[in-house]
CSV table of C-alpha atoms in Angstrom, one decimal:
chain,number,residue,atom,x,y,z
P,1,MET,CA,113.8,108.1,81.7
P,2,TYR,CA,113.8,110.6,84.8
P,3,ASN,CA,113.7,114.0,82.2
P,4,MET,CA,110.4,111.4,80.4
P,5,GLY,CA,108.6,111.6,84.1
P,6,ARG,CA,109.2,115.3,84.6
P,7,LYS,CA,108.1,116.2,81.2
P,8,GLY,CA,104.9,117.6,82.1
P,9,ILE,CA,106.1,119.7,84.8
P,10,HIS,CA,108.1,121.1,82.7
P,11,TYR,CA,106.2,121.3,79.8
P,12,LEU,CA,103.7,123.5,82.0
P,13,GLN,CA,106.2,125.6,83.9
P,14,LYS,CA,107.2,127.2,79.9
P,15,LEU,CA,103.2,127.7,80.4
P,16,ASN,CA,103.3,129.7,83.0
P,17,ALA,CA,106.5,131.3,81.9
P,18,ALA,CA,104.5,132.7,79.2
P,19,ASN,CA,102.3,133.7,81.0
P,20,VAL,CA,99.8,131.7,79.2
P,21,PRO,CA,96.4,132.3,81.0
P,22,ALA,CA,95.5,129.3,84.0
P,23,ALA,CA,91.4,129.1,82.8
P,24,LEU,CA,93.5,128.6,79.3
P,25,ILE,CA,95.6,125.9,80.9
P,26,GLU,CA,93.1,123.8,82.9
P,27,ASN,CA,90.5,124.1,80.3
P,28,GLY,CA,93.1,121.9,78.2
P,29,GLN,CA,93.5,119.7,81.0
P,30,ASN,CA,90.4,119.2,81.3
P,31,ARG,CA,89.6,118.3,78.2
P,32,VAL,CA,92.6,115.6,77.7
P,33,ILE,CA,91.6,114.2,81.3
P,34,ASP,CA,88.2,114.7,79.6
P,35,ALA,CA,88.6,112.1,76.9
P,36,SER,CA,91.1,110.0,78.3
P,37,LEU,CA,88.1,108.7,80.7
P,38,THR,CA,85.6,108.3,77.6
P,39,LEU,CA,87.7,106.4,75.8
P,40,ILE,CA,87.8,103.7,79.1
P,41,ARG,CA,84.4,104.0,79.6
P,42,GLU,CA,83.6,103.4,76.8
P,43,ARG,CA,86.0,100.3,75.9
P,44,ALA,CA,84.8,99.2,79.2
P,45,LYS,CA,81.1,99.6,78.7
P,46,LEU,CA,81.4,97.3,75.0
P,47,LYS,CA,83.7,94.6,77.0
P,48,GLY,CA,80.8,94.5,79.7
P,49,GLU,CA,78.2,94.5,77.2
P,50,LEU,CA,80.3,91.2,75.7
P,51,VAL,CA,80.2,89.6,78.2
P,52,ARG,CA,76.5,89.9,79.3
P,53,ALA,CA,75.2,89.0,75.9
P,54,LEU,CA,77.5,85.5,76.7
P,55,GLY,CA,76.5,84.8,80.3
P,56,GLY,CA,77.0,82.9,82.4
P,57,ALA,CA,79.5,85.2,84.0
P,58,LYS,CA,79.5,86.7,88.0
P,59,ALA,CA,82.5,88.5,88.1
P,60,SER,CA,85.0,88.6,85.4
P,61,SER,CA,88.2,90.2,84.6
P,62,SER,CA,89.4,93.2,82.8
P,63,LEU,CA,92.5,94.6,82.7
P,64,LEU,CA,93.6,98.0,82.7
P,65,GLY,CA,97.4,99.4,82.2
P,66,VAL,CA,98.4,102.2,84.8
P,67,PRO,CA,101.9,102.9,82.9
P,68,LEU,CA,103.0,104.9,86.8
P,69,GLY,CA,106.9,105.2,87.4
P,70,HIS,CA,108.0,108.3,88.2
P,71,ASN,CA,106.5,107.8,91.8
P,72,SER,CA,110.2,104.8,92.0
P,73,SER,CA,112.2,106.0,94.1
P,74,PHE,CA,115.1,104.9,92.2
P,75,LEU,CA,114.5,103.2,88.7
P,76,GLN,CA,111.3,104.6,86.5
P,77,GLY,CA,110.9,101.7,84.4
P,78,PRO,CA,107.7,100.1,85.4
P,79,ALA,CA,105.9,102.5,83.4
P,80,PHE,CA,106.9,100.9,80.1
P,81,ALA,CA,105.0,97.3,81.9
P,82,PRO,CA,101.9,97.1,80.8
P,83,PRO,CA,102.4,96.3,77.3
P,84,ARG,CA,105.2,93.7,77.4
P,85,ILE,CA,103.0,91.9,79.7
P,86,ARG,CA,100.1,92.2,77.5
P,87,GLU,CA,102.5,90.6,74.8
P,88,ALA,CA,103.9,87.9,76.8
P,89,ILE,CA,100.6,86.8,77.9
P,90,TRP,CA,99.8,86.4,74.4
P,91,CYS,CA,102.9,85.4,72.7
P,92,GLY,CA,101.5,81.9,71.8
P,93,SER,CA,104.7,80.4,73.4
P,94,THR,CA,101.4,78.9,76.0
P,95,ASN,CA,98.3,78.3,75.3
P,96,ALA,CA,95.6,80.7,77.2
P,97,THR,CA,94.4,78.1,79.9
P,98,THR,CA,95.3,78.9,83.1
P,99,GLU,CA,96.7,76.0,85.8
P,100,VAL,CA,93.2,75.8,87.5
P,101,GLY,CA,91.7,75.4,83.5
P,102,LYS,CA,90.1,78.7,82.5
P,103,GLU,CA,90.4,79.4,78.7
P,104,LEU,CA,92.1,83.3,78.8
P,105,ASN,CA,90.5,83.8,75.3
P,106,ASP,CA,86.9,83.1,76.5
P,107,PRO,CA,85.7,87.6,77.5
P,108,ARG,CA,84.3,85.8,80.2
P,109,VAL,CA,86.8,85.4,82.1
P,110,LEU,CA,89.6,88.2,80.5
P,111,THR,CA,89.0,91.2,79.0
P,112,ASP,CA,91.8,94.3,78.1
P,113,VAL,CA,90.2,98.3,78.6
P,114,GLY,CA,93.9,99.5,78.0
P,115,ASP,CA,95.6,101.9,79.4
P,116,VAL,CA,94.7,105.0,81.6
P,117,PRO,CA,97.3,107.3,78.8
P,118,VAL,CA,99.3,108.6,82.1
P,119,GLN,CA,102.6,110.0,80.7
P,120,GLU,CA,100.0,112.1,78.2
P,121,ILE,CA,98.2,113.3,81.2
P,122,ARG,CA,100.9,114.5,82.9
P,123,ASP,CA,103.0,115.9,80.0
P,124,CYS,CA,99.4,118.4,80.5
P,125,GLY,CA,100.7,119.6,84.0
P,126,VAL,CA,98.5,117.8,85.7
P,127,ASP,CA,99.6,117.3,89.2
P,128,ASP,CA,100.0,113.9,91.6
P,129,ASP,CA,96.2,114.4,93.3
P,130,ARG,CA,94.6,114.7,90.6
P,131,LEU,CA,96.0,112.3,88.4
P,132,MET,CA,95.6,109.9,91.3
P,133,ASN,CA,91.7,110.4,90.5
P,134,ILE,CA,91.9,110.2,87.7
P,135,ILE,CA,93.1,106.6,88.4
P,136,SER,CA,90.6,105.3,91.1
P,137,GLU,CA,87.8,107.1,88.5
P,138,SER,CA,89.0,104.9,85.8
P,139,VAL,CA,88.5,101.9,87.8
P,140,LYS,CA,85.5,102.9,88.9
P,141,ILE,CA,84.3,103.3,85.5
P,142,VAL,CA,85.8,99.9,85.1
P,143,MET,CA,83.2,98.3,88.3
P,144,GLU,CA,80.4,100.2,86.2
P,145,GLU,CA,80.3,97.8,83.7
P,146,ASP,CA,79.1,94.2,85.8
P,147,PRO,CA,80.8,91.8,86.0
P,148,LEU,CA,83.6,93.3,85.2
P,149,ARG,CA,86.1,93.2,88.3
P,150,PRO,CA,89.8,95.5,87.6
P,151,LEU,CA,92.5,93.4,87.2
P,152,VAL,CA,95.9,96.6,87.0
P,153,LEU,CA,98.3,96.4,85.4
P,154,GLY,CA,101.6,98.5,86.6
P,155,GLY,CA,103.3,100.6,86.9
P,156,ASP,CA,105.6,101.4,89.9
P,157,HIS,CA,103.5,100.7,93.7
P,158,SER,CA,102.4,103.7,93.9
P,159,ILE,CA,99.2,103.0,91.5
P,160,SER,CA,97.5,100.6,94.4
P,161,PHE,CA,96.8,103.8,96.7
P,162,PRO,CA,93.9,104.8,94.4
P,163,VAL,CA,93.0,101.4,92.5
P,164,VAL,CA,92.0,100.1,96.0
P,165,ARG,CA,90.6,103.6,97.2
P,166,ALA,CA,88.2,103.2,94.3
P,167,VAL,CA,86.9,98.8,94.6
P,168,SER,CA,86.2,100.2,98.4
P,169,GLU,CA,84.7,103.4,97.2
P,170,LYS,CA,82.3,101.9,94.7
P,171,LEU,CA,81.9,98.9,97.3
P,172,GLY,CA,80.9,101.0,99.8
P,173,GLY,CA,83.1,99.8,102.1
P,174,PRO,CA,86.6,98.6,103.7
P,175,VAL,CA,88.0,95.1,101.7
P,176,ASP,CA,90.9,93.0,103.3
P,177,ILE,CA,94.2,93.1,101.5
P,178,LEU,CA,97.2,90.6,100.2
P,179,HIS,CA,100.0,92.0,100.0
P,180,LEU,CA,103.5,90.2,98.4
P,181,ASP,CA,106.2,92.6,98.4
P,182,ALA,CA,109.4,92.3,99.4
P,183,HIS,CA,108.9,95.8,101.4
P,184,PRO,CA,106.1,96.9,103.4
P,185,ASP,CA,105.4,100.0,101.2
P,186,ILE,CA,103.9,101.7,104.3
P,187,TYR,CA,106.5,104.3,104.8
P,188,HIS,CA,104.5,107.9,106.4
P,189,ALA,CA,106.0,110.0,103.0
P,190,PHE,CA,108.9,107.7,101.5
P,191,GLU,CA,111.9,110.8,101.2
P,192,GLY,CA,109.2,113.3,101.2
P,193,ASN,CA,106.5,112.5,98.3
P,194,LYS,CA,103.1,111.2,99.8
P,195,TYR,CA,102.9,108.8,96.9
P,196,SER,CA,105.7,106.8,96.8
P,197,HIS,CA,105.8,103.4,95.5
P,198,ALA,CA,106.9,103.0,98.7
P,199,SER,CA,104.0,104.6,100.8
P,200,SER,CA,101.0,103.4,98.6
P,201,PHE,CA,99.7,101.1,102.2
P,202,ALA,CA,100.4,104.4,104.1
P,203,ARG,CA,97.9,105.9,102.1
P,204,ILE,CA,95.2,103.1,101.7
P,205,MET,CA,95.3,102.7,105.9
P,206,GLU,CA,95.1,106.0,106.8
P,207,GLY,CA,91.8,106.3,103.9
P,208,GLY,CA,89.8,103.2,106.4
P,209,TYR,CA,89.7,101.8,102.5
P,210,ALA,CA,91.2,97.9,104.2
P,211,ARG,CA,89.5,97.3,107.9
P,212,ARG,CA,91.9,98.3,110.6
P,213,LEU,CA,93.8,96.1,112.5
P,214,LEU,CA,93.5,96.7,115.7
P,215,GLN,CA,94.5,94.2,118.6
P,216,LYS,CA,97.2,91.4,118.6
P,217,ILE,CA,96.3,88.3,120.6
P,218,SER,CA,98.0,85.8,122.3
P,219,LEU,CA,99.8,83.1,120.8
P,220,SER,CA,97.6,80.6,123.3
P,221,TYR,CA,94.7,81.8,122.4
P,222,LEU,CA,94.8,81.2,118.8
P,223,TYR,CA,95.4,77.6,119.6
P,224,PRO,CA,92.4,76.0,117.8
P,225,MET,CA,92.5,78.4,114.9
P,226,ILE,CA,96.2,76.9,114.6
P,227,LEU,CA,94.9,73.6,114.6
P,228,GLU,CA,92.7,74.1,112.7
P,229,LEU,CA,94.7,75.7,109.7
P,230,GLY,CA,97.6,73.0,110.5
P,231,GLU,CA,100.7,73.3,113.0
P,232,SER,CA,102.3,76.7,113.4
P,233,SER,CA,104.9,78.2,115.9
P,234,TYR,CA,103.9,81.5,115.6
P,235,LEU,CA,101.3,83.3,114.8
P,236,ILE,CA,99.6,86.7,115.0
P,237,LEU,CA,96.1,87.7,114.1
P,238,THR,CA,94.4,90.8,115.2
P,239,ILE,CA,90.8,90.1,117.7
P,240,SER,CA,88.4,90.4,114.6
P,241,ASP,CA,88.4,86.4,113.2
P,242,THR,CA,90.4,87.6,110.2
P,243,PRO,CA,93.2,90.2,109.2
P,244,THR,CA,92.8,92.9,107.4
P,245,CYS,CA,96.5,93.4,105.5
P,246,VAL,CA,98.5,90.2,105.6
P,247,LYS,CA,101.7,90.8,104.0
P,248,VAL,CA,103.7,88.4,102.7
P,249,GLY,CA,107.4,87.9,101.4
P,250,ILE,CA,109.2,90.7,103.0
P,251,ARG,CA,113.3,90.5,103.5
P,252,SER,CA,114.0,94.9,103.2
P,253,ILE,CA,112.0,96.3,105.9
P,254,THR,CA,113.7,99.4,108.6
P,255,SER,CA,112.5,100.6,111.9
P,256,GLU,CA,110.6,102.4,110.3
P,257,GLY,CA,108.1,99.8,107.7
P,258,ARG,CA,107.8,98.2,112.0
P,259,GLU,CA,106.6,101.1,113.6
P,260,GLN,CA,103.8,102.2,110.7
P,261,GLY,CA,103.0,98.5,111.3
P,262,LYS,CA,102.5,98.0,114.4
P,263,ARG,CA,100.6,101.6,114.0
P,264,PHE,CA,98.4,100.2,111.8
P,265,GLY,CA,97.9,97.1,113.1
P,266,VAL,CA,99.3,95.1,110.1
P,267,GLU,CA,100.8,91.6,109.5
P,268,GLN,CA,104.0,91.3,108.6
P,269,TYR,CA,105.7,87.6,107.1
P,270,GLU,CA,109.0,88.1,106.5
P,271,MET,CA,111.3,85.9,104.7
P,272,ARG,CA,113.4,84.7,107.1
P,273,THR,CA,110.1,83.1,108.8
P,274,PHE,CA,108.6,81.8,105.8
P,275,SER,CA,109.2,78.6,106.3
P,276,ARG,CA,107.4,78.5,110.1
P,277,ASP,CA,104.7,80.0,109.1
P,278,ARG,CA,104.1,78.0,105.5
P,279,GLN,CA,101.1,76.9,106.9
P,280,VAL,CA,99.4,79.5,108.0
P,281,LEU,CA,100.2,81.5,104.5
P,282,GLU,CA,98.7,78.5,102.7
P,283,ASN,CA,95.6,78.1,104.5
P,284,LEU,CA,94.5,81.6,104.3
P,285,LYS,CA,91.0,82.8,104.6
P,286,LEU,CA,90.2,86.6,104.8
P,287,GLY,CA,87.6,89.2,103.4
P,288,ASP,CA,84.2,87.6,106.0
P,289,GLY,CA,82.9,90.9,107.2
P,290,VAL,CA,84.3,93.4,104.2
P,291,LYS,CA,83.4,94.1,100.8
P,292,GLY,CA,86.0,91.2,99.2
P,293,VAL,CA,89.6,91.5,99.5
P,294,TYR,CA,91.7,92.8,97.1
P,295,ILE,CA,95.5,91.0,96.5
P,296,SER,CA,99.0,93.7,95.5
P,297,LEU,CA,101.5,91.2,94.0
P,298,ASP,CA,104.5,93.3,93.7
P,299,VAL,CA,106.9,91.0,91.3
P,300,ASP,CA,109.9,92.0,93.8
P,301,CYS,CA,107.8,89.3,96.2
P,302,LEU,CA,110.0,86.8,94.1
P,303,ASP,CA,114.0,85.8,94.8
P,304,PRO,CA,115.4,87.1,91.7
P,305,ALA,CA,116.1,84.1,90.3
P,306,PHE,CA,112.9,84.0,89.6
P,307,ALA,CA,112.3,87.9,88.2
P,308,PRO,CA,115.3,89.5,88.0
P,309,GLY,CA,113.4,92.1,86.0
P,310,VAL,CA,112.6,94.9,88.8
P,311,SER,CA,113.7,97.8,89.7
P,312,HIS,CA,114.7,96.8,93.6
P,313,ILE,CA,116.5,93.1,93.7
P,314,GLU,CA,116.2,91.9,96.6
P,315,PRO,CA,118.0,88.5,97.5
P,316,GLY,CA,116.0,85.7,99.6
P,317,GLY,CA,112.8,85.8,98.1
P,318,LEU,CA,109.7,83.5,97.3
P,319,SER,CA,110.2,80.9,94.5
P,320,PHE,CA,107.1,81.6,91.6
P,321,ARG,CA,105.4,78.1,93.2
P,322,ASP,CA,105.5,79.5,96.4
P,323,VAL,CA,103.6,83.0,95.4
P,324,LEU,CA,101.3,80.0,93.9
P,325,ASN,CA,100.2,77.9,96.3
P,326,ILE,CA,99.6,80.5,98.4
P,327,LEU,CA,97.1,82.2,95.8
P,328,HIS,CA,95.9,79.2,95.0
P,329,ASN,CA,95.1,77.8,98.6
P,330,LEU,CA,93.6,81.3,99.3
P,331,GLN,CA,89.3,81.4,100.3
P,332,ALA,CA,88.5,84.5,99.2
P,333,ASP,CA,86.3,86.6,96.8
P,334,VAL,CA,88.7,89.0,94.9
P,335,VAL,CA,87.5,91.5,93.8
P,336,GLY,CA,90.1,93.3,92.2
P,337,ALA,CA,94.4,93.1,91.5
P,338,ASP,CA,97.3,94.5,90.5
P,339,VAL,CA,100.9,93.1,89.4
P,340,VAL,CA,103.3,95.8,89.6
P,341,GLU,CA,106.8,96.8,90.1
P,342,PHE,CA,107.9,94.6,87.1
P,343,ASN,CA,110.6,96.6,84.8
P,344,PRO,CA,111.3,95.7,81.9
P,345,GLN,CA,114.4,98.0,81.4
P,346,ARG,CA,116.5,95.3,83.8
P,347,ASP,CA,114.4,92.4,82.3
P,348,THR,CA,116.3,89.6,80.3
P,349,VAL,CA,117.1,89.2,77.4
P,350,ASP,CA,114.8,86.4,76.7
P,351,GLY,CA,111.8,88.3,78.4
P,352,MET,CA,112.1,86.3,81.6
P,353,THR,CA,110.0,88.1,84.0
P,354,ALA,CA,107.7,89.8,81.5
P,355,MET,CA,107.0,86.0,80.9
P,356,VAL,CA,106.4,85.5,84.9
P,357,ALA,CA,104.1,89.0,85.9
P,358,ALA,CA,102.2,87.2,83.0
P,359,LYS,CA,102.4,83.8,84.5
P,360,LEU,CA,100.8,85.5,88.0
P,361,VAL,CA,98.0,87.8,86.0
P,362,ARG,CA,96.5,84.4,84.2
P,363,GLU,CA,96.8,83.1,87.8
P,364,LEU,CA,95.0,86.1,88.9
P,365,THR,CA,92.5,86.2,86.5
P,366,ALA,CA,91.6,82.9,87.2
P,367,MET,CA,91.0,83.6,90.8
P,368,ILE,CA,88.9,86.5,89.5
P,369,SER,CA,86.3,84.9,87.6
P,370,LYS,CA,84.0,83.2,88.0
């Protein structure tokens, strides 16, 4: 898998060694990129026209796959996840109705514009700076077809940076983020890689794509809000009425992760205090004063008993129903979402984690569509 991930770089090195003119290489890269974006554009246009013709949809979820795995610090299997998630969504073992009653086979609820051809683009020697721009552009193309909103299938967690950047830039301002994960993914440049899947939220916060949290206030000052939300012994918010980036399910965090969280003013809810924080997390209201709410859902937020098919197995996580309770009770205008870090190469024989990822996608679809 590692060799496959490095294929594009090796191919470019061979071209350079053969003294192929740089202009010729760039020309070829541009053609591949243009063709890739054209395919997504035409598919998005077709799906957007269909949804508008049917009428009645203010927002409609549209799947976009980003099969990228080379920014993972351990295993690169998440690159194979998008087709497996799609297969599980439509496998027929369950019906096409979400828990809140929305029908996935209605195009006004869910469409699919296909995948960004990540490996084909990298095979041309395109570096990560350009690749991240291509992912952002792909998301913007989807959003241009009102009322489509992006529901992105990863891929490792590095994809969240270009996706959130695109959503923020397209909407014209920052968003609030609900991030469910076993890890904070906010390290400055994990193992020297600024695009590491463990550094995606550092890039998001540095770019101002999420509203920054500036100051924490005391528990006594928050007491009226605690009564409104439900009793809880501890709550950290900013001086803003609503937090910017809420991280839930964390149980593997280093001192750098904590310091980076403080630097950016991020709320970090760890699993060791989940029973104490449950009332708050199941009554979240996000998005006031910003362009909407983005949900980033790393499958390893779940305890491996529910989702063993992940690269970084961290015992002691959320139950599947814990996650759904947080999502179903969230008060927010969800403008985009991703489901990342499912690794089919580590899934059980019966594809349990694929079904878990598919269920998460189904319920996120219902949250986005209206």
